[in-house]
Amino acid sequence: MLDLPIRMRRNRQSESIRNLVRETRLHPHDFVYPLFIKEGESGSDPIASLSGQSRHTVSSAVEVCKRAWDAGIQGVALFPAVPESKKNAKATEGLNPNNLVCQSLVAIKNAVPGLTVITDIALDPYSSDGHDGIVRDGKILNDETVDVLAQMAVLHAQYGADVVAPSDMMDGRIGAIRSALDKQSYTDTLILSYAAKYASSLYGPFRDALNSQPKSGNKKSYQMDPANTREAIKEVELDIEEGADIVMVKPGGFYLDIIRDIRQSFTVPVAAYQVSGEYAMIHHPSHTPDQCKDILLESLLALKRAGSDIIFTYGALEIVTAL
Ligand code: PBG
């Protein structure tokens, strides 16, 4: 061996060399843009805790979808802000064929047919209890909830959803949804399972946006304990066995080890959700706009480097214009 230092910096000396040796690249096709939708025609209203994000009317959501598609984004995920007057203990508005999600599906698929539209399957936007499942005597009922989730998935498929994304963490819901879809001949509808969804404290701004905070208790009896890894592997294994086409880890940024483990253990595509609390931290008021952009980029690179194939982020639109 020559007695010379190994010069790692040689590969970092210019922008063009750095561009050539970069190991991970972000591309507009990596991202799914989550959209909040509200009733009425009164224009979009900004969400205070989610800088730059708004609740959209169906027609302004269509405009955003067109912009996203033109910028190269391939998927959006819809979340309805349901008026309190339409929420009840059984979340029946979730099965109303004229609800906000069904109306949005029709409008978006008409205007931007190529865009993949993903709908959330869970009861919380419609539940007066603010839980993802039906509550009785303080308990979240598993099997009763799964029945409703399967009906909701069929309804969304009927109205044009390309992908249904169960985010509820009930046991057995993926199998129940797959068989309900297949029975109605929706064999092409994908299931993106929120397979490893943690009982995180990072969902606050999202729950503000939908006014969907649990009215009593918390979600720890169905969402996972942030301390657990092996349990995440088991959740993913079960969801794949039951028919999940894509599995998700949520939140993303605090769970890069889980993303990596799942990427290495399974062959299905892995999605990560950069959730509302993560996005809010990136957009902290002490950061300048340029810093926000740089932190967002760094956070998304981290998710991709860890092994995410798909990244849900509220920053999708701002990042693709910056790439
Ligand atoms: C609910 C749902 C939540 C999110 C997506 N779907 C919140 C929750 O589980 O309470 C959170 C997303 C975010 O914080 O950005 N089914």
CSV table of N, CA and C in Angstrom, one decimal, residues 20-180:
chain,number,residue,atom,x,y,z
A,20,LEU,N,-23.0,13.1,-10.7
A,20,LEU,CA,-22.7,11.8,-11.4
A,20,LEU,C,-22.7,10.7,-10.3
A,21,VAL,N,-22.2,11.0,-9.1
A,21,VAL,CA,-22.0,9.9,-8.2
A,21,VAL,C,-23.1,9.7,-7.2
A,22,ARG,N,-24.2,10.6,-7.3
A,22,ARG,CA,-25.3,10.5,-6.3
A,22,ARG,C,-26.0,9.2,-6.4
A,23,GLU,N,-26.2,8.6,-5.2
A,23,GLU,CA,-26.8,7.2,-5.1
A,23,GLU,C,-28.3,7.2,-5.1
A,24,THR,N,-28.9,8.3,-4.7
A,24,THR,CA,-30.4,8.3,-4.5
A,24,THR,C,-30.9,9.6,-5.2
A,25,ARG,N,-31.9,9.4,-6.1
A,25,ARG,CA,-32.5,10.6,-6.7
A,25,ARG,C,-34.0,10.6,-6.5
A,26,LEU,N,-34.5,11.8,-6.3
A,26,LEU,CA,-35.9,12.0,-6.2
A,26,LEU,C,-36.5,12.3,-7.6
A,27,HIS,N,-37.7,11.8,-7.9
A,27,HIS,CA,-38.3,12.0,-9.2
A,27,HIS,C,-39.8,12.3,-8.9
A,28,PRO,N,-40.4,13.1,-9.7
A,28,PRO,CA,-41.9,13.4,-9.5
A,28,PRO,C,-42.7,12.2,-9.3
A,29,HIS,N,-42.3,11.1,-10.0
A,29,HIS,CA,-43.1,9.8,-9.9
A,29,HIS,C,-43.0,9.2,-8.5
A,30,ASP,N,-42.2,9.7,-7.7
A,30,ASP,CA,-42.1,9.1,-6.3
A,30,ASP,C,-43.2,9.5,-5.4
A,31,PHE,N,-44.0,10.5,-5.8
A,31,PHE,CA,-44.8,11.2,-4.8
A,31,PHE,C,-46.3,11.0,-5.0
A,32,VAL,N,-47.0,10.9,-3.8
A,32,VAL,CA,-48.4,11.0,-3.8
A,32,VAL,C,-48.8,12.2,-3.0
A,33,TYR,N,-49.7,13.0,-3.5
A,33,TYR,CA,-50.1,14.3,-2.9
A,33,TYR,C,-51.4,14.1,-2.1
A,34,PRO,N,-51.4,14.2,-0.8
A,34,PRO,CA,-52.7,14.1,0.0
A,34,PRO,C,-53.5,15.4,-0.1
A,35,LEU,N,-54.8,15.3,-0.4
A,35,LEU,CA,-55.6,16.5,-0.5
A,35,LEU,C,-56.8,16.4,0.4
A,36,PHE,N,-57.1,17.5,1.1
A,36,PHE,CA,-58.2,17.6,2.0
A,36,PHE,C,-59.4,18.2,1.2
A,37,ILE,N,-60.6,17.6,1.3
A,37,ILE,CA,-61.7,18.2,0.5
A,37,ILE,C,-62.8,18.5,1.5
A,38,LYS,N,-63.5,19.6,1.2
A,38,LYS,CA,-64.7,20.0,2.0
A,38,LYS,C,-65.9,20.2,1.1
A,39,GLU,N,-67.0,20.3,1.8
A,39,GLU,CA,-68.3,20.5,1.0
A,39,GLU,C,-68.4,22.0,0.6
A,40,GLY,N,-69.3,22.3,-0.3
A,40,GLY,CA,-69.7,23.6,-0.6
A,40,GLY,C,-68.9,24.2,-1.8
A,41,GLU,N,-69.1,25.4,-2.1
A,41,GLU,CA,-68.5,26.0,-3.3
A,41,GLU,C,-67.7,27.3,-2.9
A,42,SER,N,-67.5,27.5,-1.6
A,42,SER,CA,-67.0,28.8,-1.1
A,42,SER,C,-65.5,28.9,-1.3
A,43,GLY,N,-64.8,28.2,-2.1
A,43,GLY,CA,-63.4,28.3,-2.3
A,43,GLY,C,-62.6,27.6,-1.3
A,44,SER,N,-61.3,27.5,-1.5
A,44,SER,CA,-60.5,26.6,-0.5
A,44,SER,C,-60.1,27.5,0.7
A,45,ASP,N,-60.0,26.8,1.9
A,45,ASP,CA,-59.6,27.6,3.0
A,45,ASP,C,-58.3,26.9,3.6
A,46,PRO,N,-57.4,27.8,3.9
A,46,PRO,CA,-56.1,27.3,4.4
A,46,PRO,C,-56.2,26.6,5.8
A,47,ILE,N,-55.3,25.6,6.0
A,47,ILE,CA,-55.3,24.9,7.2
A,47,ILE,C,-54.1,25.5,8.0
A,48,ALA,N,-54.5,26.1,9.2
A,48,ALA,CA,-53.5,26.9,9.9
A,48,ALA,C,-52.3,26.1,10.3
A,49,SER,N,-52.5,24.9,10.8
A,49,SER,CA,-51.4,24.1,11.3
A,49,SER,C,-50.6,23.4,10.2
A,50,LEU,N,-51.0,23.5,8.9
A,50,LEU,CA,-50.3,22.9,7.8
A,50,LEU,C,-50.0,23.9,6.7
A,51,SER,N,-48.9,24.6,7.0
A,51,SER,CA,-48.5,25.7,6.1
A,51,SER,C,-48.6,25.4,4.6
A,52,GLY,N,-49.4,26.2,3.9
A,52,GLY,CA,-49.4,26.1,2.4
A,52,GLY,C,-50.5,25.1,2.0
A,53,GLN,N,-51.1,24.3,2.9
A,53,GLN,CA,-52.1,23.3,2.5
A,53,GLN,C,-53.5,23.9,2.9
A,54,SER,N,-54.5,23.4,2.1
A,54,SER,CA,-55.9,23.9,2.3
A,54,SER,C,-56.9,22.8,2.2
A,55,ARG,N,-58.1,23.1,2.7
A,55,ARG,CA,-59.2,22.3,2.4
A,55,ARG,C,-59.8,22.8,1.1
A,56,HIS,N,-60.0,21.9,0.2
A,56,HIS,CA,-60.4,22.3,-1.1
A,56,HIS,C,-61.9,21.9,-1.4
A,57,THR,N,-62.6,22.7,-2.2
A,57,THR,CA,-63.9,22.3,-2.7
A,57,THR,C,-63.6,21.3,-3.7
A,58,VAL,N,-64.7,20.6,-4.2
A,58,VAL,CA,-64.5,19.6,-5.2
A,58,VAL,C,-63.8,20.2,-6.4
A,59,SER,N,-64.3,21.4,-6.8
A,59,SER,CA,-63.8,22.0,-8.0
A,59,SER,C,-62.4,22.5,-7.8
A,60,SER,N,-62.0,23.1,-6.6
A,60,SER,CA,-60.6,23.5,-6.5
A,60,SER,C,-59.7,22.3,-6.4
A,61,ALA,N,-60.2,21.2,-5.9
A,61,ALA,CA,-59.4,19.9,-5.8
A,61,ALA,C,-59.1,19.5,-7.3
A,62,VAL,N,-60.1,19.6,-8.1
A,62,VAL,CA,-59.8,19.2,-9.5
A,62,VAL,C,-58.7,20.1,-10.1
A,63,GLU,N,-58.8,21.4,-9.8
A,63,GLU,CA,-57.7,22.3,-10.4
A,63,GLU,C,-56.3,21.9,-9.8
A,64,VAL,N,-56.3,21.5,-8.5
A,64,VAL,CA,-55.0,21.1,-8.0
A,64,VAL,C,-54.5,19.8,-8.6
A,65,CYS,N,-55.5,18.9,-8.9
A,65,CYS,CA,-55.1,17.6,-9.5
A,65,CYS,C,-54.5,17.9,-10.9
A,66,LYS,N,-55.1,18.8,-11.6
A,66,LYS,CA,-54.6,19.1,-12.9
A,66,LYS,C,-53.1,19.7,-12.8
A,67,ARG,N,-52.9,20.6,-11.8
A,67,ARG,CA,-51.6,21.1,-11.7
A,67,ARG,C,-50.6,20.0,-11.3
A,68,ALA,N,-51.0,19.1,-10.4
A,68,ALA,CA,-50.1,18.1,-9.9
A,68,ALA,C,-49.8,17.2,-11.1
A,69,TRP,N,-50.7,16.8,-11.9
A,69,TRP,CA,-50.5,15.9,-13.0
A,69,TRP,C,-49.6,16.6,-14.0
A,70,ASP,N,-49.8,17.9,-14.3
A,70,ASP,CA,-48.9,18.6,-15.2
A,70,ASP,C,-47.5,18.6,-14.7
A,71,ALA,N,-47.4,18.6,-13.4
A,71,ALA,CA,-46.0,18.7,-12.8
A,71,ALA,C,-45.4,17.3,-12.7
A,72,GLY,N,-46.1,16.2,-13.1
A,72,GLY,CA,-45.5,14.9,-13.1
A,72,GLY,C,-45.9,14.0,-12.0
A,73,ILE,N,-46.8,14.5,-11.1
A,73,ILE,CA,-47.2,13.7,-9.9
A,73,ILE,C,-48.2,12.7,-10.4
A,74,GLN,N,-48.1,11.5,-10.0
A,74,GLN,CA,-48.9,10.4,-10.5
A,74,GLN,C,-50.1,10.0,-9.7
A,75,GLY,N,-50.1,10.4,-8.4
A,75,GLY,CA,-51.2,10.0,-7.5
A,75,GLY,C,-51.6,11.0,-6.5
A,76,VAL,N,-52.9,11.1,-6.2
A,76,VAL,CA,-53.3,11.9,-5.1
A,76,VAL,C,-54.1,11.0,-4.1
A,77,ALA,N,-54.1,11.4,-2.8
A,77,ALA,CA,-54.9,10.7,-1.8
A,77,ALA,C,-55.9,11.6,-1.2
A,78,LEU,N,-57.2,11.2,-1.2
A,78,LEU,CA,-58.3,12.1,-0.8
A,78,LEU,C,-58.7,11.9,0.7
A,79,PHE,N,-58.9,13.0,1.4
A,79,PHE,CA,-59.3,13.0,2.8
A,79,PHE,C,-60.5,14.0,2.9
A,80,PRO,N,-61.7,13.5,3.3
A,80,PRO,CA,-62.8,14.4,3.3
A,80,PRO,C,-63.0,15.1,4.7
A,81,ALA,N,-63.2,16.4,4.7
A,81,ALA,CA,-63.6,17.1,5.9
A,81,ALA,C,-65.1,17.2,6.0
A,82,VAL,N,-65.6,16.3,6.8
A,82,VAL,CA,-67.1,16.1,6.9
A,82,VAL,C,-67.7,17.0,7.9
A,83,PRO,N,-68.8,17.7,7.6
A,83,PRO,CA,-69.4,18.6,8.6
A,83,PRO,C,-69.8,17.8,9.9
A,84,GLU,N,-69.7,18.4,11.0
A,84,GLU,CA,-70.1,17.6,12.3
A,84,GLU,C,-71.5,17.1,12.2
A,85,SER,N,-72.4,17.9,11.6
A,85,SER,CA,-73.8,17.5,11.5
A,85,SER,C,-74.0,16.1,10.8
A,86,LYS,N,-73.0,15.7,10.0
A,86,LYS,CA,-73.1,14.5,9.2
A,86,LYS,C,-72.4,13.3,9.9
A,87,LYS,N,-71.8,13.6,11.0
A,87,LYS,CA,-71.1,12.5,11.7
A,87,LYS,C,-72.0,11.8,12.7
A,88,ASN,N,-71.8,10.5,12.8
A,88,ASN,CA,-72.6,9.8,13.8
A,88,ASN,C,-71.8,8.6,14.3
A,89,ALA,N,-72.3,7.8,15.3
A,89,ALA,CA,-71.6,6.7,15.9
A,89,ALA,C,-71.3,5.6,14.9
A,90,LYS,N,-72.1,5.4,13.9
A,90,LYS,CA,-71.9,4.4,12.9
A,90,LYS,C,-71.2,4.8,11.7
A,91,ALA,N,-70.9,6.1,11.6
A,91,ALA,CA,-70.2,6.7,10.5
A,91,ALA,C,-70.9,6.4,9.2
A,92,THR,N,-72.2,6.5,9.2
A,92,THR,CA,-73.0,6.1,8.0
A,92,THR,C,-72.7,7.0,6.8
A,93,GLU,N,-72.3,8.3,7.0
A,93,GLU,CA,-72.0,9.1,5.9
A,93,GLU,C,-70.9,8.5,5.0
A,94,GLY,N,-70.1,7.7,5.6
A,94,GLY,CA,-69.0,7.0,4.8
A,94,GLY,C,-69.6,6.1,3.7
A,95,LEU,N,-70.8,5.7,3.9
A,95,LEU,CA,-71.4,4.7,2.9
A,95,LEU,C,-72.5,5.5,2.0
A,96,ASN,N,-72.5,6.8,2.1
A,96,ASN,CA,-73.5,7.5,1.3
A,96,ASN,C,-72.9,7.7,-0.1
A,97,PRO,N,-73.6,7.2,-1.1
A,97,PRO,CA,-73.0,7.3,-2.5
A,97,PRO,C,-72.9,8.7,-3.0
A,98,ASN,N,-73.5,9.6,-2.3
A,98,ASN,CA,-73.4,11.0,-2.7
A,98,ASN,C,-72.4,11.8,-1.8
A,99,ASN,N,-71.6,11.1,-1.1
A,99,ASN,CA,-70.7,11.8,-0.1
A,99,ASN,C,-69.5,12.5,-0.9
A,100,LEU,N,-68.8,13.2,-0.1
A,100,LEU,CA,-67.7,14.1,-0.6
A,100,LEU,C,-66.7,13.3,-1.4
A,101,VAL,N,-66.3,12.1,-0.9
A,101,VAL,CA,-65.3,11.3,-1.6
A,101,VAL,C,-65.8,10.8,-3.0
A,102,CYS,N,-67.1,10.3,-3.0
A,102,CYS,CA,-67.7,9.8,-4.3
A,102,CYS,C,-67.8,11.0,-5.3
A,103,GLN,N,-68.2,12.2,-4.8
A,103,GLN,CA,-68.3,13.3,-5.7
A,103,GLN,C,-66.9,13.7,-6.2
A,104,SER,N,-65.9,13.7,-5.4
A,104,SER,CA,-64.6,14.1,-5.8
A,104,SER,C,-64.0,13.1,-6.8
A,105,LEU,N,-64.3,11.8,-6.5
A,105,LEU,CA,-63.8,10.7,-7.4
A,105,LEU,C,-64.3,11.0,-8.8
A,106,VAL,N,-65.6,11.2,-8.9
A,106,VAL,CA,-66.2,11.4,-10.3
A,106,VAL,C,-65.6,12.6,-11.0
A,107,ALA,N,-65.5,13.7,-10.2
A,107,ALA,CA,-65.0,15.0,-10.8
A,107,ALA,C,-63.5,14.8,-11.2
A,108,ILE,N,-62.7,14.2,-10.3
A,108,ILE,CA,-61.3,14.1,-10.6
A,108,ILE,C,-61.0,13.1,-11.8
A,109,LYS,N,-61.7,12.0,-11.7
A,109,LYS,CA,-61.4,11.0,-12.8
A,109,LYS,C,-61.9,11.5,-14.1
A,110,ASN,N,-62.9,12.3,-14.1
A,110,ASN,CA,-63.4,12.9,-15.4
A,110,ASN,C,-62.3,13.9,-15.9
A,111,ALA,N,-61.8,14.7,-15.0
A,111,ALA,CA,-60.9,15.8,-15.5
A,111,ALA,C,-59.5,15.4,-15.8
A,112,VAL,N,-59.0,14.4,-15.0
A,112,VAL,CA,-57.6,13.9,-15.1
A,112,VAL,C,-57.6,12.4,-15.1
A,113,PRO,N,-58.1,11.8,-16.1
A,113,PRO,CA,-58.3,10.3,-16.1
A,113,PRO,C,-57.0,9.5,-15.8
A,114,GLY,N,-55.9,10.1,-16.2
A,114,GLY,CA,-54.6,9.3,-16.0
A,114,GLY,C,-54.1,9.3,-14.6
A,115,LEU,N,-54.5,10.2,-13.8
A,115,LEU,CA,-54.0,10.3,-12.4
A,115,LEU,C,-54.6,9.2,-11.5
A,116,THR,N,-53.7,8.6,-10.8
A,116,THR,CA,-54.2,7.5,-9.8
A,116,THR,C,-54.8,8.2,-8.6
A,117,VAL,N,-56.0,7.8,-8.3
A,117,VAL,CA,-56.7,8.4,-7.2
A,117,VAL,C,-56.8,7.4,-6.1
A,118,ILE,N,-56.3,7.7,-4.9
A,118,ILE,CA,-56.3,6.8,-3.8
A,118,ILE,C,-57.3,7.3,-2.7
A,119,THR,N,-58.1,6.4,-2.2
A,119,THR,CA,-59.0,6.9,-1.1
A,119,THR,C,-58.7,6.2,0.2
A,120,ASP,N,-59.0,6.9,1.3
A,120,ASP,CA,-58.7,6.4,2.6
A,120,ASP,C,-59.9,5.6,3.1
A,121,ILE,N,-59.6,4.4,3.6
A,121,ILE,CA,-60.6,3.5,4.1
A,121,ILE,C,-60.5,3.5,5.6
A,122,ALA,N,-61.3,4.2,6.3
A,122,ALA,CA,-61.4,4.2,7.8
A,122,ALA,C,-62.6,5.0,8.2
A,123,LEU,N,-63.0,4.9,9.4
A,123,LEU,CA,-64.3,5.6,9.8
A,123,LEU,C,-64.1,7.0,10.3
A,124,ASP,N,-62.9,7.3,10.7
A,124,ASP,CA,-62.7,8.6,11.5
A,124,ASP,C,-63.3,9.9,10.9
A,125,PRO,N,-63.2,10.1,9.6
A,125,PRO,CA,-63.8,11.4,9.1
A,125,PRO,C,-65.3,11.5,9.3
A,126,TYR,N,-65.9,10.3,9.5
A,126,TYR,CA,-67.4,10.2,9.6
A,126,TYR,C,-67.9,9.9,11.0
A,127,SER,N,-67.0,9.6,11.9
A,127,SER,CA,-67.4,9.1,13.2
A,127,SER,C,-67.5,10.2,14.2
A,128,SER,N,-68.7,10.3,14.9
A,128,SER,CA,-68.8,11.3,16.0
A,128,SER,C,-67.9,10.9,17.2
A,129,ASP,N,-67.4,9.7,17.2
A,129,ASP,CA,-66.4,9.4,18.3
A,129,ASP,C,-65.0,9.7,17.9
A,130,GLY,N,-64.7,10.1,16.6
A,130,GLY,CA,-63.4,10.4,16.2
A,130,GLY,C,-62.5,9.2,16.2
A,131,HIS,N,-63.0,8.0,16.1
A,131,HIS,CA,-62.2,6.8,16.0
A,131,HIS,C,-62.3,6.1,14.6
A,132,ASP,N,-61.3,5.3,14.3
A,132,ASP,CA,-61.3,4.7,13.0
A,132,ASP,C,-62.3,3.5,12.9
A,133,GLY,N,-62.8,3.1,14.0
A,133,GLY,CA,-63.8,2.0,14.0
A,133,GLY,C,-65.0,2.4,14.8
A,134,ILE,N,-65.9,1.4,14.9
A,134,ILE,CA,-67.2,1.6,15.6
A,134,ILE,C,-66.8,1.4,17.1
A,135,VAL,N,-67.3,2.3,18.0
A,135,VAL,CA,-67.0,2.2,19.4
A,135,VAL,C,-68.3,1.8,20.2
A,136,ARG,N,-68.1,0.8,21.0
A,136,ARG,CA,-69.1,0.4,22.0
A,136,ARG,C,-68.5,0.2,23.4
A,137,ASP,N,-69.1,0.8,24.4
A,137,ASP,CA,-68.6,0.8,25.7
A,137,ASP,C,-67.1,1.1,25.8
A,138,GLY,N,-66.7,2.1,25.0
A,138,GLY,CA,-65.3,2.4,25.1
A,138,GLY,C,-64.3,1.5,24.3
A,139,LYS,N,-64.9,0.5,23.7
A,139,LYS,CA,-64.1,-0.4,22.9
A,139,LYS,C,-64.3,-0.2,21.4
A,140,ILE,N,-63.2,-0.4,20.7
A,140,ILE,CA,-63.3,-0.3,19.2
A,140,ILE,C,-63.6,-1.7,18.7
A,141,LEU,N,-64.7,-1.8,18.1
A,141,LEU,CA,-65.2,-3.2,17.6
A,141,LEU,C,-64.5,-3.5,16.3
A,142,ASN,N,-63.8,-4.7,16.3
A,142,ASN,CA,-63.0,-5.0,15.1
A,142,ASN,C,-63.9,-5.5,13.9
A,143,ASP,N,-64.6,-6.6,14.2
A,143,ASP,CA,-65.3,-7.3,13.0
A,143,ASP,C,-66.4,-6.4,12.5
A,144,GLU,N,-67.2,-5.8,13.4
A,144,GLU,CA,-68.3,-4.9,12.9
A,144,GLU,C,-67.7,-3.8,12.0
A,145,THR,N,-66.5,-3.3,12.4
A,145,THR,CA,-65.9,-2.2,11.6
A,145,THR,C,-65.4,-2.7,10.3
A,146,VAL,N,-64.8,-3.9,10.3
A,146,VAL,CA,-64.3,-4.5,9.0
A,146,VAL,C,-65.5,-4.6,8.0
A,147,ASP,N,-66.7,-5.0,8.4
A,147,ASP,CA,-67.8,-5.1,7.5
A,147,ASP,C,-68.1,-3.7,6.8
A,148,VAL,N,-68.0,-2.7,7.6
A,148,VAL,CA,-68.3,-1.3,7.0
A,148,VAL,C,-67.1,-0.9,6.1
A,149,LEU,N,-65.9,-1.2,6.5
A,149,LEU,CA,-64.7,-0.9,5.7
A,149,LEU,C,-64.8,-1.5,4.3
A,150,ALA,N,-65.3,-2.8,4.3
A,150,ALA,CA,-65.3,-3.5,3.0
A,150,ALA,C,-66.4,-2.9,2.1
A,151,GLN,N,-67.5,-2.5,2.7
A,151,GLN,CA,-68.6,-1.8,1.9
A,151,GLN,C,-68.0,-0.4,1.4
A,152,MET,N,-67.3,0.3,2.2
A,152,MET,CA,-66.7,1.6,1.8
A,152,MET,C,-65.8,1.4,0.7
A,153,ALA,N,-65.0,0.4,0.7
A,153,ALA,CA,-64.0,0.1,-0.4
A,153,ALA,C,-64.7,-0.2,-1.7
A,154,VAL,N,-65.8,-1.0,-1.6
A,154,VAL,CA,-66.6,-1.3,-2.8
A,154,VAL,C,-67.2,0.0,-3.4
A,155,LEU,N,-67.7,0.8,-2.5
A,155,LEU,CA,-68.3,2.1,-2.9
A,155,LEU,C,-67.3,3.0,-3.6
A,156,HIS,N,-66.1,3.1,-3.1
A,156,HIS,CA,-65.1,3.9,-3.7
A,156,HIS,C,-64.7,3.4,-5.0
A,157,ALA,N,-64.6,2.1,-5.1
A,157,ALA,CA,-64.2,1.4,-6.4
A,157,ALA,C,-65.3,1.7,-7.5
A,158,GLN,N,-66.5,1.6,-7.0
A,158,GLN,CA,-67.6,1.9,-7.9
A,158,GLN,C,-67.6,3.3,-8.5
A,159,TYR,N,-67.1,4.3,-7.7
A,159,TYR,CA,-67.1,5.7,-8.1
A,159,TYR,C,-65.7,6.0,-8.7
A,160,GLY,N,-64.9,5.0,-8.9
A,160,GLY,CA,-63.7,5.3,-9.7
A,160,GLY,C,-62.3,5.3,-9.0
A,161,ALA,N,-62.3,4.9,-7.7
A,161,ALA,CA,-61.0,4.9,-7.0
A,161,ALA,C,-60.1,3.9,-7.7
A,162,ASP,N,-58.9,4.2,-7.9
A,162,ASP,CA,-57.9,3.3,-8.5
A,162,ASP,C,-57.3,2.4,-7.4
A,163,VAL,N,-57.2,3.0,-6.2
A,163,VAL,CA,-56.5,2.4,-5.1
A,163,VAL,C,-57.3,2.7,-3.9
A,164,VAL,N,-57.6,1.7,-3.1
A,164,VAL,CA,-58.2,1.9,-1.7
A,164,VAL,C,-57.1,1.7,-0.7
A,165,ALA,N,-57.1,2.6,0.3
A,165,ALA,CA,-56.0,2.5,1.3
A,165,ALA,C,-56.6,2.5,2.7
A,166,PRO,N,-56.7,1.2,3.2
A,166,PRO,CA,-57.2,1.1,4.6
A,166,PRO,C,-56.2,1.6,5.6
A,167,SER,N,-56.6,2.6,6.4
A,167,SER,CA,-55.7,3.2,7.3
A,167,SER,C,-56.1,3.0,8.8
A,168,ASP,N,-57.0,2.0,9.0
A,168,ASP,CA,-57.7,1.8,10.2
A,168,ASP,C,-57.0,0.9,11.2
A,169,MET,N,-56.2,0.0,10.7
A,169,MET,CA,-55.5,-1.0,11.5
A,169,MET,C,-56.4,-2.0,12.2
A,170,MET,N,-57.6,-2.3,11.7
A,170,MET,CA,-58.4,-3.4,12.2
A,170,MET,C,-57.7,-4.7,11.7
A,171,ASP,N,-57.9,-5.8,12.5
A,171,ASP,CA,-57.4,-7.1,12.0
A,171,ASP,C,-58.3,-7.7,10.9
A,172,GLY,N,-57.7,-8.2,9.9
A,172,GLY,CA,-58.4,-9.0,8.9
A,172,GLY,C,-59.1,-8.1,7.8
A,173,ARG,N,-58.8,-6.8,7.9
A,173,ARG,CA,-59.6,-5.9,6.9
A,173,ARG,C,-59.1,-6.1,5.5
A,174,ILE,N,-57.8,-6.4,5.3
A,174,ILE,CA,-57.3,-6.5,3.9
A,174,ILE,C,-58.0,-7.7,3.2
A,175,GLY,N,-58.0,-8.8,3.8
A,175,GLY,CA,-58.7,-10.0,3.2
A,175,GLY,C,-60.2,-9.7,3.0
A,176,ALA,N,-60.9,-9.1,3.9
A,176,ALA,CA,-62.3,-8.8,3.8
A,176,ALA,C,-62.5,-7.8,2.6
A,177,ILE,N,-61.7,-6.8,2.5
A,177,ILE,CA,-61.8,-5.8,1.4
A,177,ILE,C,-61.5,-6.5,0.1
A,178,ARG,N,-60.4,-7.3,0.0
A,178,ARG,CA,-60.1,-7.9,-1.3
A,178,ARG,C,-61.3,-8.8,-1.7
A,179,SER,N,-61.8,-9.6,-0.8
A,179,SER,CA,-62.9,-10.5,-1.3
A,179,SER,C,-64.2,-9.7,-1.6
A,180,ALA,N,-64.5,-8.6,-0.9
A,180,ALA,CA,-65.6,-7.8,-1.3
A,180,ALA,C,-65.4,-7.2,-2.6
